[in-house]
Amino acid sequence: RPPVAPGVSAARSVTASDRTFEGAPPPEQFADVVLEHTHAVLELAEGCYDVRLRARPGLAGELRLRVYVSAAEVIRVTTEDSTLDDTLLEECVKGELLRYPLPPGTPRSGVHVRFRLRFAPPG
């Protein structure tokens, strides 16, 4: 899937924060790429969230993920913390990240990327 163009809606129900690479902010030379692909990840998470909101309309909370990237692909996604109390949403988001294609030129060495997703129902 190609990345989604950055165009964040004010009504976005999923937001990302606390992005780090090995515990440090993303290197400046990757800032634009990180931002562009963060928007794509948010679109994937929103797709999962929309499905779960149909079953649980008030579902809200945070999901902190640790993503291991190596050989220019997502190798592993683990939950570090969650206040969602919804395993189906967590597994959907993690599955989407595992299938997410990284851009050409992604460093091939291993790195842990951490970020927090906040889910808030529209309203």
mmCIF file of C-alpha atoms in Angstrom:
data_model
loop_
_atom_site.group_PDB
_atom_site.id
_atom_site.type_symbol
_atom_site.label_atom_id
_atom_site.label_comp_id
_atom_site.label_asym_id
_atom_site.label_seq_id
_atom_site.Cartn_x
_atom_site.Cartn_y
_atom_site.Cartn_z
ATOM 1 C CA ARG A 1 0.000 0.000 0.000
ATOM 2 C CA PRO A 2 1.362 3.427 -0.811
ATOM 3 C CA PRO A 3 1.538 5.925 2.031
ATOM 4 C CA VAL A 4 -1.407 8.213 2.569
ATOM 5 C CA ALA A 5 -0.729 11.875 1.898
ATOM 6 C CA PRO A 6 -0.494 13.942 5.061
ATOM 7 C CA GLY A 7 -3.841 15.626 5.480
ATOM 8 C CA VAL A 8 -5.056 15.208 9.000
ATOM 9 C CA SER A 9 -8.710 15.855 9.551
ATOM 10 C CA ALA A 10 -9.795 17.765 12.638
ATOM 11 C CA ALA A 11 -12.266 14.936 13.258
ATOM 12 C CA ARG A 12 -9.572 12.249 13.340
ATOM 13 C CA SER A 13 -10.503 9.624 15.889
ATOM 14 C CA VAL A 14 -7.046 8.035 16.112
ATOM 15 C CA THR A 15 -3.920 10.060 16.835
ATOM 16 C CA ALA A 16 -0.269 9.133 17.328
ATOM 17 C CA SER A 17 2.276 10.522 19.747
ATOM 18 C CA ASP A 18 5.493 9.644 21.571
ATOM 19 C CA ARG A 19 7.231 8.291 18.454
ATOM 20 C CA THR A 20 10.757 7.109 19.254
ATOM 21 C CA PHE A 21 13.500 5.069 17.603
ATOM 22 C CA GLU A 22 15.473 3.071 20.162
ATOM 23 C CA GLY A 23 14.173 5.459 22.821
ATOM 24 C CA ALA A 24 15.193 8.655 20.987
ATOM 25 C CA PRO A 25 13.214 10.949 18.679
ATOM 26 C CA PRO A 26 13.394 9.965 14.977
ATOM 27 C CA PRO A 27 16.555 11.270 13.287
ATOM 28 C CA GLU A 28 15.979 14.616 11.606
ATOM 29 C CA GLN A 29 16.839 13.262 8.145
ATOM 30 C CA PHE A 30 13.903 10.827 8.462
ATOM 31 C CA ALA A 31 11.391 13.323 9.893
ATOM 32 C CA ASP A 32 9.371 13.749 6.672
ATOM 33 C CA VAL A 33 9.264 10.002 5.977
ATOM 34 C CA VAL A 34 8.221 9.252 9.569
ATOM 35 C CA LEU A 35 5.429 11.836 9.374
ATOM 36 C CA GLU A 36 4.188 10.575 6.011
ATOM 37 C CA HIS A 37 4.096 6.957 7.154
ATOM 38 C CA THR A 38 2.586 7.860 10.517
ATOM 39 C CA HIS A 39 -0.432 9.185 8.612
ATOM 40 C CA ALA A 40 -0.650 5.889 6.702
ATOM 41 C CA VAL A 41 -0.497 3.909 9.958
ATOM 42 C CA LEU A 42 -3.260 6.091 11.406
ATOM 43 C CA GLU A 43 -5.450 5.263 8.396
ATOM 44 C CA LEU A 44 -4.899 1.551 9.032
ATOM 45 C CA ALA A 45 -5.676 1.941 12.741
ATOM 46 C CA GLU A 46 -8.826 3.922 11.941
ATOM 47 C CA GLY A 47 -10.046 1.109 9.691
ATOM 48 C CA CYS A 48 -9.714 -1.338 12.589
ATOM 49 C CA TYR A 49 -11.281 1.158 14.991
ATOM 50 C CA ASP A 50 -14.297 1.768 12.740
ATOM 51 C CA VAL A 51 -15.057 -1.954 12.732
ATOM 52 C CA ARG A 52 -14.799 -2.223 16.532
ATOM 53 C CA LEU A 53 -16.877 0.928 17.113
ATOM 54 C CA ARG A 54 -19.814 -0.803 15.460
ATOM 55 C CA ALA A 55 -19.664 -3.468 18.177
ATOM 56 C CA ARG A 56 -18.586 -1.152 21.023
ATOM 57 C CA PRO A 57 -19.696 2.446 20.293
ATOM 58 C CA GLY A 58 -17.979 4.011 23.316
ATOM 59 C CA LEU A 59 -14.642 2.236 22.834
ATOM 60 C CA ALA A 60 -11.762 4.578 23.681
ATOM 61 C CA GLY A 61 -8.271 4.433 25.122
ATOM 62 C CA GLU A 62 -4.599 4.251 24.311
ATOM 63 C CA LEU A 63 -2.398 1.583 22.784
ATOM 64 C CA ARG A 64 1.374 1.807 23.140
ATOM 65 C CA LEU A 65 3.185 -0.349 20.592
ATOM 66 C CA ARG A 66 6.753 -1.472 20.039
ATOM 67 C CA VAL A 67 7.529 -2.308 16.420
ATOM 68 C CA TYR A 68 10.705 -4.114 15.395
ATOM 69 C CA VAL A 69 11.848 -3.240 11.880
ATOM 70 C CA SER A 70 14.704 -5.085 10.171
ATOM 71 C CA ALA A 71 15.688 -5.977 6.605
ATOM 72 C CA ALA A 72 13.378 -3.124 5.460
ATOM 73 C CA GLU A 73 10.219 -4.787 6.793
ATOM 74 C CA VAL A 74 8.135 -4.940 9.945
ATOM 75 C CA ILE A 75 9.225 -8.098 11.772
ATOM 76 C CA ARG A 76 7.329 -7.926 15.068
ATOM 77 C CA VAL A 77 4.691 -5.748 16.745
ATOM 78 C CA THR A 78 4.084 -6.022 20.481
ATOM 79 C CA THR A 79 1.784 -4.228 22.883
ATOM 80 C CA GLU A 80 3.688 -2.401 25.614
ATOM 81 C CA ASP A 81 0.599 -0.991 27.297
ATOM 82 C CA SER A 82 -3.100 -0.637 26.567
ATOM 83 C CA THR A 83 -6.113 0.965 28.192
ATOM 84 C CA LEU A 84 -8.453 -0.214 25.416
ATOM 85 C CA ASP A 85 -9.657 -3.479 26.951
ATOM 86 C CA ASP A 86 -10.310 -4.717 23.397
ATOM 87 C CA THR A 87 -8.075 -7.521 22.166
ATOM 88 C CA LEU A 88 -9.716 -7.561 18.732
ATOM 89 C CA LEU A 89 -8.806 -3.926 18.082
ATOM 90 C CA GLU A 90 -5.253 -4.426 19.315
ATOM 91 C CA GLU A 91 -4.748 -7.537 17.167
ATOM 92 C CA CYS A 92 -6.221 -5.844 14.100
ATOM 93 C CA VAL A 93 -3.867 -2.854 14.423
ATOM 94 C CA LYS A 94 -0.854 -5.096 14.999
ATOM 95 C CA GLY A 95 -1.789 -7.287 12.023
ATOM 96 C CA GLU A 96 -2.107 -4.261 9.758
ATOM 97 C CA LEU A 97 1.318 -3.022 10.850
ATOM 98 C CA LEU A 98 2.882 -6.415 10.136
ATOM 99 C CA ARG A 99 1.590 -6.200 6.562
ATOM 100 C CA TYR A 100 2.557 -2.555 6.066
ATOM 101 C CA PRO A 101 5.120 -2.117 3.250
ATOM 102 C CA LEU A 102 8.066 0.051 4.203
ATOM 103 C CA PRO A 103 9.336 2.557 1.639
ATOM 104 C CA PRO A 104 12.311 1.889 -0.614
ATOM 105 C CA GLY A 105 15.491 3.050 1.043
ATOM 106 C CA THR A 106 14.380 2.012 4.537
ATOM 107 C CA PRO A 107 17.484 1.185 6.562
ATOM 108 C CA ARG A 108 18.060 -2.565 6.652
ATOM 109 C CA SER A 109 19.536 -2.661 10.147
ATOM 110 C CA GLY A 110 17.239 -3.519 13.036
ATOM 111 C CA VAL A 111 15.513 -0.803 15.041
ATOM 112 C CA HIS A 112 12.723 -0.672 17.610
ATOM 113 C CA VAL A 113 10.121 1.999 16.941
ATOM 114 C CA ARG A 114 7.713 2.912 19.714
ATOM 115 C CA PHE A 115 4.586 5.009 19.535
ATOM 116 C CA ARG A 116 1.298 5.571 21.278
ATOM 117 C CA LEU A 117 -2.075 5.535 19.526
ATOM 118 C CA ARG A 118 -5.042 7.305 21.111
ATOM 119 C CA PHE A 119 -8.532 6.190 20.119
ATOM 120 C CA ALA A 120 -11.509 8.487 20.698
ATOM 121 C CA PRO A 121 -14.991 7.907 19.298
ATOM 122 C CA PRO A 122 -16.327 10.614 16.985
ATOM 123 C CA GLY A 123 -18.476 13.178 18.622
#
